[in-house]
Coordinates of C-alpha atoms and ligand atoms in Angstrom, one line a residue:
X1 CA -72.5 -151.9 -28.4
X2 CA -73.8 -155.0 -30.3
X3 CA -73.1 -156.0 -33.4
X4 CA -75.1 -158.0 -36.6
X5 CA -75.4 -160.0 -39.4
X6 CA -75.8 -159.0 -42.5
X7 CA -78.3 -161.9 -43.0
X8 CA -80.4 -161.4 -40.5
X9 CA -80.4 -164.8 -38.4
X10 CA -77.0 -165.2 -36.7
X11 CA -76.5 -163.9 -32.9
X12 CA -75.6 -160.7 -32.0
X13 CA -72.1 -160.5 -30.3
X14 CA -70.0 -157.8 -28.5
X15 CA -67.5 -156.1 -29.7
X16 CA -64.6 -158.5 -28.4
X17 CA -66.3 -161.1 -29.6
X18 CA -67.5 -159.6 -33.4
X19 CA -63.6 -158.9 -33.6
X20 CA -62.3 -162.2 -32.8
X21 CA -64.2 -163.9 -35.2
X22 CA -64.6 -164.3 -39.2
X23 CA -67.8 -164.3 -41.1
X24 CA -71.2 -165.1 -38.9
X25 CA -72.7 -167.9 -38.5
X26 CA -75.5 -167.7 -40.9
X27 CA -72.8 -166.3 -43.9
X28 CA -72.9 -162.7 -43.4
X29 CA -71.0 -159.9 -42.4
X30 CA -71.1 -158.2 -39.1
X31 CA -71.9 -154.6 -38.5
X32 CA -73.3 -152.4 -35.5
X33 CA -76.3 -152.2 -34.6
X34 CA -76.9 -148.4 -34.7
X35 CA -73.7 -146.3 -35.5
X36 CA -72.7 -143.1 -33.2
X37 CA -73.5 -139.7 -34.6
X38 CA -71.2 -136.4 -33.9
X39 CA -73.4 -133.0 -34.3
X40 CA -71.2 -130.4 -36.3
X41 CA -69.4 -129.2 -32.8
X42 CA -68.1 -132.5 -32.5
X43 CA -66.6 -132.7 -35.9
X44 CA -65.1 -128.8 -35.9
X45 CA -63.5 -130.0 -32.2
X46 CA -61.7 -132.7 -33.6
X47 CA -59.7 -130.7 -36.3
X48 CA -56.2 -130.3 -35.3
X49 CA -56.2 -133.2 -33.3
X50 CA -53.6 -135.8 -33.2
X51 CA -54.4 -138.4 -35.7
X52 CA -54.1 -141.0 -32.4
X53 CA -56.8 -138.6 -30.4
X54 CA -58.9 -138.4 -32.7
X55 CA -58.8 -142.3 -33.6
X56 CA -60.0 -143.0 -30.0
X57 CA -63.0 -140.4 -30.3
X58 CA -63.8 -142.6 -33.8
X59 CA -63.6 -145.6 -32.2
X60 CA -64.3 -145.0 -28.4
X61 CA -68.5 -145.6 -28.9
X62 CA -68.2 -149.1 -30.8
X63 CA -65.8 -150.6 -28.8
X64 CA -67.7 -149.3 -25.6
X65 CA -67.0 -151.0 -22.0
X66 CA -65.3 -153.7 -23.8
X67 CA -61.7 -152.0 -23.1
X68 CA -61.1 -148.8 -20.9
X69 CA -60.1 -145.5 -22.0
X70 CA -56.5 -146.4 -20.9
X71 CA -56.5 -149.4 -22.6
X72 CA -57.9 -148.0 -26.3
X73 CA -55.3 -145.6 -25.8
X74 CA -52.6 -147.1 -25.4
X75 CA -53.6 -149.9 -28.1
X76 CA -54.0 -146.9 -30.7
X77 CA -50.3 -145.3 -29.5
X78 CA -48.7 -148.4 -30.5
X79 CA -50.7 -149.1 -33.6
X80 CA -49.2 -145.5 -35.2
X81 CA -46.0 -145.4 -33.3
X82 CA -44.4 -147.0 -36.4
X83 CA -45.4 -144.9 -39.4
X84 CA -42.9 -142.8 -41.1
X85 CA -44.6 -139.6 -41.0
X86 CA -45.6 -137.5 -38.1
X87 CA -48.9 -136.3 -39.2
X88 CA -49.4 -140.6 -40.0
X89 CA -51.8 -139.9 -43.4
X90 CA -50.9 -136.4 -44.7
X91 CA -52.6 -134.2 -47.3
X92 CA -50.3 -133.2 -50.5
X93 CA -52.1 -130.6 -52.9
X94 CA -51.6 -131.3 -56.6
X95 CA -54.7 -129.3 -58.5
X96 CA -57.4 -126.4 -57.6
X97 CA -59.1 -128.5 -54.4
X98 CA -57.6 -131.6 -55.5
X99 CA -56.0 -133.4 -52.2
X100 CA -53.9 -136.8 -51.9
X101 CA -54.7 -138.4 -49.1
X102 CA -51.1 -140.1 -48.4
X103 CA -51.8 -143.6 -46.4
X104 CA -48.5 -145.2 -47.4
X105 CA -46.4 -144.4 -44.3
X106 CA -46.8 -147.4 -42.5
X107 CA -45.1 -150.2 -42.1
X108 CA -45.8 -152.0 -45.5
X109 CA -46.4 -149.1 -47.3
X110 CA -50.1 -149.4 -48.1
X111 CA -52.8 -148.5 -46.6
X112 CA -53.8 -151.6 -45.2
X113 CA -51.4 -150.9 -42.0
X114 CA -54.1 -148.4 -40.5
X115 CA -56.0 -150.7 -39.5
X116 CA -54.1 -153.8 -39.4
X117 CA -51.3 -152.0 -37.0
X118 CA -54.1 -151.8 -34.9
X119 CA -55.9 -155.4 -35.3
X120 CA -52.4 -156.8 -34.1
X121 CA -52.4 -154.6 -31.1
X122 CA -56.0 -155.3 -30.3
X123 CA -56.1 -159.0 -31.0
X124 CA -52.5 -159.7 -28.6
X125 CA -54.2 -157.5 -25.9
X126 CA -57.6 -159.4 -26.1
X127 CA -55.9 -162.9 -26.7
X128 CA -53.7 -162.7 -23.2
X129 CA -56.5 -161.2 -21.5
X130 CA -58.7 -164.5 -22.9
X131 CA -55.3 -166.9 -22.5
X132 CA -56.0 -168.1 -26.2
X133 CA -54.4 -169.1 -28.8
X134 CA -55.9 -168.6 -32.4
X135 CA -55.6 -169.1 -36.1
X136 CA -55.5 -165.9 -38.4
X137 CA -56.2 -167.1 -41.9
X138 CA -56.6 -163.8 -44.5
X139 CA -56.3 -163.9 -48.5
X140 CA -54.4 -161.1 -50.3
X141 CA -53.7 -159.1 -53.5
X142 CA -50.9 -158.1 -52.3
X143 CA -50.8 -155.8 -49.4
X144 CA -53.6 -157.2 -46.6
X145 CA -51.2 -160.1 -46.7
X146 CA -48.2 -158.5 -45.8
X147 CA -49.7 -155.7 -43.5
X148 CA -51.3 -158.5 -41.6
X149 CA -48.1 -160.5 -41.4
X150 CA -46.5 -157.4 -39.9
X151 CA -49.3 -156.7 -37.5
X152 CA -49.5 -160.1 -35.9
X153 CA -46.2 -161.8 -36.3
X154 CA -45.1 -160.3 -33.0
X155 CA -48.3 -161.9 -31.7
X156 CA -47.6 -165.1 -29.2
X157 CA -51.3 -166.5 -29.4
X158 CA -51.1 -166.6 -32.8
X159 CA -50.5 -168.2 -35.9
X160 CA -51.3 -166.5 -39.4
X161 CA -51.8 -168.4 -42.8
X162 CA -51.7 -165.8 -45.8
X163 CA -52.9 -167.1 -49.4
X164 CA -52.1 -164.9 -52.1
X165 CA -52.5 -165.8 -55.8
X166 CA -49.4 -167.5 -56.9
X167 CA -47.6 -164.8 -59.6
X168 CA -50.4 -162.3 -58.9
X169 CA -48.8 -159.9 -56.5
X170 CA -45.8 -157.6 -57.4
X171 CA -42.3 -158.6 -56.6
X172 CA -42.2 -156.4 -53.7
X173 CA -45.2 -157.4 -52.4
X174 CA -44.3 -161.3 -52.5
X175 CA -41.2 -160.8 -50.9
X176 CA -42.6 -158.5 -48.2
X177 CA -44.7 -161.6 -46.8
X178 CA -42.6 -164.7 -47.9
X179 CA -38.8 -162.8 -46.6
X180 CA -40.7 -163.4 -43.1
X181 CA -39.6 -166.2 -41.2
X182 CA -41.3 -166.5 -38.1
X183 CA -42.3 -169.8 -36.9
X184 CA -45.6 -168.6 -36.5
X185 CA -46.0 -167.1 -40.4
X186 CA -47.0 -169.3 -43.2
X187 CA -47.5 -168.0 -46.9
X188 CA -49.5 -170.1 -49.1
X189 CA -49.2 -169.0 -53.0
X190 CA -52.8 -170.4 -54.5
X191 CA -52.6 -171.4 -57.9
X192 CA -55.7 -169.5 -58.4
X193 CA -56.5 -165.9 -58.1
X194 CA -57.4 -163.5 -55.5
X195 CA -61.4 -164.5 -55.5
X196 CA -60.3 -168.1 -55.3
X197 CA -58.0 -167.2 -52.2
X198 CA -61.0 -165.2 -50.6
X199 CA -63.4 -168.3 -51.4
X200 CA -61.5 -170.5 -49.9
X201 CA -61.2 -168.1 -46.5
X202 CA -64.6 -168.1 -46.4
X203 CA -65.6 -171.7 -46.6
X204 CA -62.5 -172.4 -44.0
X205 CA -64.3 -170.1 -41.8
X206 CA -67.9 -171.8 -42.3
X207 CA -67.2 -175.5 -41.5
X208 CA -63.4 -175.4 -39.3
X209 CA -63.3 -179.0 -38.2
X210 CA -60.7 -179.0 -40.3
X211 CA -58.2 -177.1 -37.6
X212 CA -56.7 -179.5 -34.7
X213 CA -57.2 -179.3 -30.8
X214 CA -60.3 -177.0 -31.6
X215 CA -58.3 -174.0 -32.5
X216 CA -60.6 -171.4 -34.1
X217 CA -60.3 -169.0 -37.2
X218 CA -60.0 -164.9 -37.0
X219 CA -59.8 -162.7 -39.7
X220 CA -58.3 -160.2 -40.7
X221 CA -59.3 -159.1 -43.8
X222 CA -62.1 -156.5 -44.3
X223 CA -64.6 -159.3 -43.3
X224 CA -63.6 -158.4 -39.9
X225 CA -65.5 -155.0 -38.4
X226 CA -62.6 -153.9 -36.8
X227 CA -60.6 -153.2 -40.0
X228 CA -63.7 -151.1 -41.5
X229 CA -64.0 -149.5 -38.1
X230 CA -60.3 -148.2 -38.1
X231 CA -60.6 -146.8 -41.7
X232 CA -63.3 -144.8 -40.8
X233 CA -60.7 -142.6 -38.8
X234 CA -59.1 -140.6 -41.9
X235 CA -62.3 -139.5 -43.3
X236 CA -62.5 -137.7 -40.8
X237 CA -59.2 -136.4 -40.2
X238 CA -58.7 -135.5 -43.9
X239 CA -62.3 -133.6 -43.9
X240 CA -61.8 -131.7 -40.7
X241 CA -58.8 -130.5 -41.6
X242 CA -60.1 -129.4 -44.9
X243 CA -62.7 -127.6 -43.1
X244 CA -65.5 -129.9 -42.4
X245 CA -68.4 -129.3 -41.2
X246 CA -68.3 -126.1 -42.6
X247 CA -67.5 -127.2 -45.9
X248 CA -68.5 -130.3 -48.0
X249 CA -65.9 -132.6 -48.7
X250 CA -65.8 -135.6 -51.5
X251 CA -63.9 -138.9 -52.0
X252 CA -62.2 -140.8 -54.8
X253 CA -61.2 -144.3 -53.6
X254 CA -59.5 -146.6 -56.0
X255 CA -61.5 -150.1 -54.8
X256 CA -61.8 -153.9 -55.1
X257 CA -63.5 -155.3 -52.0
X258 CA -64.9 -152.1 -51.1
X259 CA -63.5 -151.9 -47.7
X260 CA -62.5 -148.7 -47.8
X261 CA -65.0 -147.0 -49.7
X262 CA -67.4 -148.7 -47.2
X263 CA -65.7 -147.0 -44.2
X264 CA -66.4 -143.6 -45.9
X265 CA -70.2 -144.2 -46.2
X266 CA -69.7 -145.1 -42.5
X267 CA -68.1 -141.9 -41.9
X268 CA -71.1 -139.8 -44.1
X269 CA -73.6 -141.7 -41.6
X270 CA -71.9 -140.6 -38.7
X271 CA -72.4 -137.1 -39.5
X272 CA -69.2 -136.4 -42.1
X273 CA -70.5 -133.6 -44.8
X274 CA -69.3 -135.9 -47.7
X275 CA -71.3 -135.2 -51.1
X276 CA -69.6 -137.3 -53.3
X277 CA -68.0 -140.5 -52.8
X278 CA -66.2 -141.8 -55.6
X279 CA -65.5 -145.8 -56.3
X280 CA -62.7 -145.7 -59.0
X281 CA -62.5 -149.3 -60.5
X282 CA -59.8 -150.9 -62.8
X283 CA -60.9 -152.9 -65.6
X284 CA -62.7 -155.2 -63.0
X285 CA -65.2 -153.0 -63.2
X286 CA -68.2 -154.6 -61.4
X287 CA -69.1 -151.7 -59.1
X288 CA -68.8 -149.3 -61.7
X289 CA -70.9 -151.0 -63.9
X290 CA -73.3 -151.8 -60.9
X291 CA -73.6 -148.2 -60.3
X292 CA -73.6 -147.2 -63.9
X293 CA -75.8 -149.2 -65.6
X294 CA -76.8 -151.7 -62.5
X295 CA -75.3 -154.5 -64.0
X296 CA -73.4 -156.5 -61.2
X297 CA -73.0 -159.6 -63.1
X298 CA -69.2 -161.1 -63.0
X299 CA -67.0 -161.5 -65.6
X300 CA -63.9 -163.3 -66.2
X301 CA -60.7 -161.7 -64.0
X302 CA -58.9 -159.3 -66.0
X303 CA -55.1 -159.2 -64.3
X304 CA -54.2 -155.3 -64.5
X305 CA -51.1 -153.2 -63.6
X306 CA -53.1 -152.7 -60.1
X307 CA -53.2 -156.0 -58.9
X308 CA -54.1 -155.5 -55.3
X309 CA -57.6 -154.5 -57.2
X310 CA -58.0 -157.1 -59.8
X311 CA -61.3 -158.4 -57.5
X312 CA -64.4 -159.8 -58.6
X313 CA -66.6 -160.2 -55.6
X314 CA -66.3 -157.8 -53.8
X315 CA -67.5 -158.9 -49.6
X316 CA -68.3 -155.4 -48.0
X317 CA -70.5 -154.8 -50.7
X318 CA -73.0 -156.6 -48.6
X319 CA -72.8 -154.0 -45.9
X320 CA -73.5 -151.6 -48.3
X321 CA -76.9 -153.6 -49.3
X322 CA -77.9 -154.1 -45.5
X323 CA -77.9 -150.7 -45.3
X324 CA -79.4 -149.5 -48.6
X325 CA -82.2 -152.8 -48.3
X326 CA -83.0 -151.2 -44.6
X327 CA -81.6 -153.4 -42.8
X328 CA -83.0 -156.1 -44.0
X329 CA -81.0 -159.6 -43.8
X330 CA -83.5 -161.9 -45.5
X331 CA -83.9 -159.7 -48.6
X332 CA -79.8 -159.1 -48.4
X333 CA -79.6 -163.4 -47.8
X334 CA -82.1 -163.8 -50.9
X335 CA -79.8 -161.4 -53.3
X336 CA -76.4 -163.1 -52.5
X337 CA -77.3 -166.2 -52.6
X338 CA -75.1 -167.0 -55.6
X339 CA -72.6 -164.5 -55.8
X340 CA -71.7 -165.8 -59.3
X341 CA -74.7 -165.0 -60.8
X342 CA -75.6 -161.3 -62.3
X343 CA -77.5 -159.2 -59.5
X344 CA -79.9 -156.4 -60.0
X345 CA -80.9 -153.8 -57.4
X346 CA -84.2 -152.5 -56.9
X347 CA -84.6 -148.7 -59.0
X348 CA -85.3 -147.1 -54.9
X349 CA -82.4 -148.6 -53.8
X350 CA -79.9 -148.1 -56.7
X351 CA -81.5 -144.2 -56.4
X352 CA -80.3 -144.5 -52.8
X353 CA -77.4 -145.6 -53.8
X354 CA -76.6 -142.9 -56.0
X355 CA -77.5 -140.0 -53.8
X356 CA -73.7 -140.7 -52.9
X357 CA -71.9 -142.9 -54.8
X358 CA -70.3 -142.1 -58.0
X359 CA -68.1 -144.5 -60.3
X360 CA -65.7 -144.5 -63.2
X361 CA -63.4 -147.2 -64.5
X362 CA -59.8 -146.9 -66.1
X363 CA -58.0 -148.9 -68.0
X364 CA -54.1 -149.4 -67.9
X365 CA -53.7 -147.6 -70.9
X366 CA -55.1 -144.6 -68.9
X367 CA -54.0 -145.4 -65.6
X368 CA -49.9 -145.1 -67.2
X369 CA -50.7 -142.0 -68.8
X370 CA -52.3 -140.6 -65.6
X371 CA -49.1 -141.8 -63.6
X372 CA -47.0 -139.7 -66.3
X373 CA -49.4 -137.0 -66.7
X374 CA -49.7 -135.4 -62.9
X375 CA -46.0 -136.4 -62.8
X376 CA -45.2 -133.7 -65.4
X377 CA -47.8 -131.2 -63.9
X378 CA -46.8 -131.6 -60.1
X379 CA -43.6 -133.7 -60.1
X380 CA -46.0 -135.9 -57.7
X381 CA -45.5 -139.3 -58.3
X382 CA -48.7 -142.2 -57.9
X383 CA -48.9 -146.1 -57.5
X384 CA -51.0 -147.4 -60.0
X385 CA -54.0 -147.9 -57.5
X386 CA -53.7 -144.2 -56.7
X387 CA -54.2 -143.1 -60.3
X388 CA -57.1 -145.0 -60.9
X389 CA -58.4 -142.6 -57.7
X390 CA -57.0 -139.7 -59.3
X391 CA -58.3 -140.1 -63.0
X392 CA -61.8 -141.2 -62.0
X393 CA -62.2 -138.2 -59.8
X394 CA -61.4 -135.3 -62.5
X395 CA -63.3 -137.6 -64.5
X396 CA -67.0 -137.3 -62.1
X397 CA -66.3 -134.8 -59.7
X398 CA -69.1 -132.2 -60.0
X399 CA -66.7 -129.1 -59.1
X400 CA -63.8 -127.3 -58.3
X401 CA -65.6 -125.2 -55.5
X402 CA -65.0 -128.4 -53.0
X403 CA -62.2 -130.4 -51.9
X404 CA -61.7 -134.0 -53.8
X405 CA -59.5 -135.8 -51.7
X406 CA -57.9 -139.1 -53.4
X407 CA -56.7 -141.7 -51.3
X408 CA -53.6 -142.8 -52.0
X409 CA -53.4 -146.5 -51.1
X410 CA -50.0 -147.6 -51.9
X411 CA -46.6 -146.1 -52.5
X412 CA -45.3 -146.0 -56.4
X413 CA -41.9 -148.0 -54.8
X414 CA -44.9 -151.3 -54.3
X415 CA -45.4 -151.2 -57.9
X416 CA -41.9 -150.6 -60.1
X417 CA -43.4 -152.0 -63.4
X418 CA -46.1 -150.1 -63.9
X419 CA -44.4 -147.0 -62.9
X420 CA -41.9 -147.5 -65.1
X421 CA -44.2 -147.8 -68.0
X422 CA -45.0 -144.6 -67.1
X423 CA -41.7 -142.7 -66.4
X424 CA -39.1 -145.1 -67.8
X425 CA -36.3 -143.0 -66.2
X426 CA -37.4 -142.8 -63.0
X427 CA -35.9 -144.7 -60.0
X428 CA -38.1 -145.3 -56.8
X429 CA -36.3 -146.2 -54.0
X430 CA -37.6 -147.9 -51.4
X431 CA -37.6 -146.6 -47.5
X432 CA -34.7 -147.8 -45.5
X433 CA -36.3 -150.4 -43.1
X434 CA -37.1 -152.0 -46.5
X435 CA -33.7 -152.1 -48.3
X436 CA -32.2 -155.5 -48.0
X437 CA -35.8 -156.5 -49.3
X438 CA -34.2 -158.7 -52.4
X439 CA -31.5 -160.1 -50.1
X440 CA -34.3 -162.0 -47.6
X441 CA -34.5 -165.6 -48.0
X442 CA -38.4 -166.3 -49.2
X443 CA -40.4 -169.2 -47.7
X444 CA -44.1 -169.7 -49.4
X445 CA -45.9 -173.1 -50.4
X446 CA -47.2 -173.2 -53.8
X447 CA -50.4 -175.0 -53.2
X448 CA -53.0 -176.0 -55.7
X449 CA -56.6 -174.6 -55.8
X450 CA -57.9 -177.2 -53.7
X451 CA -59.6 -176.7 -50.6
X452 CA -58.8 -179.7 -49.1
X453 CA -55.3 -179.5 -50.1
X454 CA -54.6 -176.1 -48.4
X455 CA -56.9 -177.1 -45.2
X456 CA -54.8 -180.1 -44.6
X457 CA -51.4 -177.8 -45.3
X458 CA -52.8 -175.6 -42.8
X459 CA -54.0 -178.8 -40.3
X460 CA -50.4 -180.3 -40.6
X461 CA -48.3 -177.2 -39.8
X462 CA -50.3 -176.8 -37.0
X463 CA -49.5 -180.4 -35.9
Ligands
LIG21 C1 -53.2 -150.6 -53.0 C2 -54.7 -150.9 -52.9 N1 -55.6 -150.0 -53.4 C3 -56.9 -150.2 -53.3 C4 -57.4 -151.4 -52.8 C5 -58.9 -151.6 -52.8 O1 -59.3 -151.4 -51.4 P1 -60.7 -152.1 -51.0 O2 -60.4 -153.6 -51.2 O3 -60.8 -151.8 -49.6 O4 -61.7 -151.6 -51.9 C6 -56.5 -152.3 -52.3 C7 -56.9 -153.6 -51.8 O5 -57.9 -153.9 -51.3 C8 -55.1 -152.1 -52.4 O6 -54.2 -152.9 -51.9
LIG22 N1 -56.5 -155.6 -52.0 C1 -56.6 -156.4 -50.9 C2 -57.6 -157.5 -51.0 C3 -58.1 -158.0 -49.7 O1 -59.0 -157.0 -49.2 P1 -59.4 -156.8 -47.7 O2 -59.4 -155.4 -47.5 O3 -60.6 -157.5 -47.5 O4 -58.3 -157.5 -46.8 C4 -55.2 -156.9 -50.6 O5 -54.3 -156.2 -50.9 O6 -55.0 -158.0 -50.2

């Protein structure tokens, strides 16, 4: 399979080659060129499948001849072999057809690990295959940074440079990436915030003279295909074992760079009944208000009690453009050209848009009481990010009749403060591997929001 810009005028690569890379050249994102399609007996065969199985029947047709079927499955066999649970994302019922979809059993405890567990894997098997070594640079709210430290530390061709915005992130979530202390792990807190730390990933990416003995950049945060690609997988597995195809099933997903929302379009396109898909915002409510009202004009960053969502430009929003502007990169190229400035869709393709895609934005105030309130009615407790999932989807959902499964992104132990607002009384312990936690020595460097600055930082420790 090949894959292709967003915008229209960079080359097409392989699949290797679109996963060891950042942005393309001409600014956009890459996606494939046509996407595989399973007929309804496809989908009813894969329910009850292991979740690693049915990963490699996701993922078999993009990757294609680039690794054999041996090779994808052993990659996917060591990507879950670490998760806590043995059906890796299970489904907990807390309301008439309403379904959390738990992806918090990994590693880090969000649900960045699905596909970041597996980017390691892939990346150190394509890397020795290549004999080369490579720089990962990736900006976080919080949990990309630390699921990507965890998937590529063990790496030997690599070396990863995190930025995360400097008090921005939860306790937990700092010390999950700066108690690492690999020679080959550097943590950079930006005095800036998360859009600033993304910026700055994505100009490093355009112009990388800056990065000695012509080392190159790779990504890993949703820019890169392969991380949409592996999300893709628990649509299905949720859905089929809710009784897709033979039933419609709908999505809340609490979002900020709409990665993972994305993947569930993807997952629609590839033949997934899914009627409604819902993009639950905080009060950084772009999307929402892009699919409300079609205002997507930015506004200053509000930091919330869901902090790995407090994102205003949101990148895979452009593959959701390409798609709904058929494909077309110049018209895509033309509408992001300043992603500061407001943006208006077309009426045909904010229609499109709609067909699917449903929106609804909650506050803190709300997101607390919704923490406290499905506490008391199901003695289930959320993380902040999955309330907003939660709330927004009683809030749009069109009925009962059909399962509404929220993802939940994060465990509540991520996120202590805002829990506690909620349930003052409550203790949330975190998992075993993670209990020295407050007892690791940090390293970060607090760097100011200077491009330069960081580039050289980066430049140096790579000596
Ligand atoms: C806990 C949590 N929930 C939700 C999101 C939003 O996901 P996305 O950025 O893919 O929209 C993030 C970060 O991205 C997150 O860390
Ligand atoms: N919420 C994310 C932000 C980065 O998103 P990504 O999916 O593009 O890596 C985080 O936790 O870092």
């Amino acid at each position: 399979m090949r894959f292709i810009s967003t915008r229209g005028r960079a080359p097409s690569l392989s699949f290797t080659d679109t996963v060891l890379t950042g942005l393309a050249t001409d600014g956009g994102l890459y996606v494939p060129e046509s996407l595989p399609e399973f007929s309804a007996e496809e989908i009813r065969a894969m329910a009850g499948l292991d979740y690693r199985e049915l990963a490699f029947r996701i993922i078999q047709p993009f990757v294609g001849d680039d690794l054999s079927d041996d090779e994808l499955r052993d990659i996917l066999e060591r990507s879950y072999r670490h998760f806590r649970h043995s059906a890796v994302a299970p489904l907990v019922q807390t309301d008439t057809n309403e379904w959390i979809l738990e992806l918090f059993h990994g590693p880090t405890l969000a649900f960045k690990d699905f596909a970041l567990q597996f980017l390691g894997q892939l990346f150190d098997h394509l890397l020795k295959k290549r004999g080369e070594r490579v720089v990962v640079m990736g900006a976080t709210s919080g949990d990309t940074g630390s699921a990507a430290i965890e998937g590529c530390r063990h790496c030997d061709n690599i070396d990863i440079f995190i930025l995360h915005p400097h008090n921005r992130v939860s306790e937990v979530q700092r010390r999950q990436m700066t108690g690492v202390l690999s020679d080959n792990v550097f943590n950079i807190a930006l005095d800036g915030s998360f859009d600033d730390c993304q910026n700055m990933v994505k100009a490093s990416f355009a112009d990388q003279s800056f990065l000695p003995d012509g080392r190159r950049l790779v990504a890993v945060n949703s820019i890169n295909w392969a991380r949409i690609m592996a999300q893709i997988v628990y649509y299905f597995y949720a859905a089929v074992n809710l009784g897709a195809p033979d039933k419609m099933v709908n999505f809340s997903v609490p979002t900020g760079n709409f990665g993972d929302i994305f993947a569930g379009y993807l997952a629609r396109q590839m033949g997934l009944p899914i009627d409604q898909l819902v993009i639950a915002t905080n009060a950084n409510d772009i999307l929402h208000r892009c699919i409300s009202d079609n205002d997507h004009s930015p506004r200053p960053l509000v930091h919330s009690l869901s902090p790995s969502m407090d994102i205003m430009v949101s990148s895979n929003f452009e593959r959701l453009l390409f798609d709904l502007y058929d494909r077309d990169g110049a018209a895509v190229a033309e509408l992001l050209a300043d992603r500061s400035a407001p943006m208006q869709l077309d009426d045909r393709v904010l229609a499109k848009a709609r067909e699917v895609f449903y929106s609804y934005r909650v506050d803190d105030q709300r997101t607390v009481e919704t923490i406290r309130r499905v506490f008391e009615e199901s003695e289930y407790l959320l993380d902040p990010h999955t309330a907003i999932g939660v709330e927004a989807a009683r809030k749009v959902r069109k009925s009962t009749e059909q399962p509404m499964v929220c993802l939940s992104t994060a465990h509540p132990a991520k996120f202590p403060d805002a829990v506690a607002r909620a349930l003052p009384t409550r203790e949330i312990p975190l998992p075993a591997h993670m209990q020295d936690l407050f007892q690791r020595e940090e390293r970060m460097k607090v760097l100011p929001n200077d491009l330069a600055g960081v580039q050289r930082f980066m430049a140096e420790a790579l000596g």
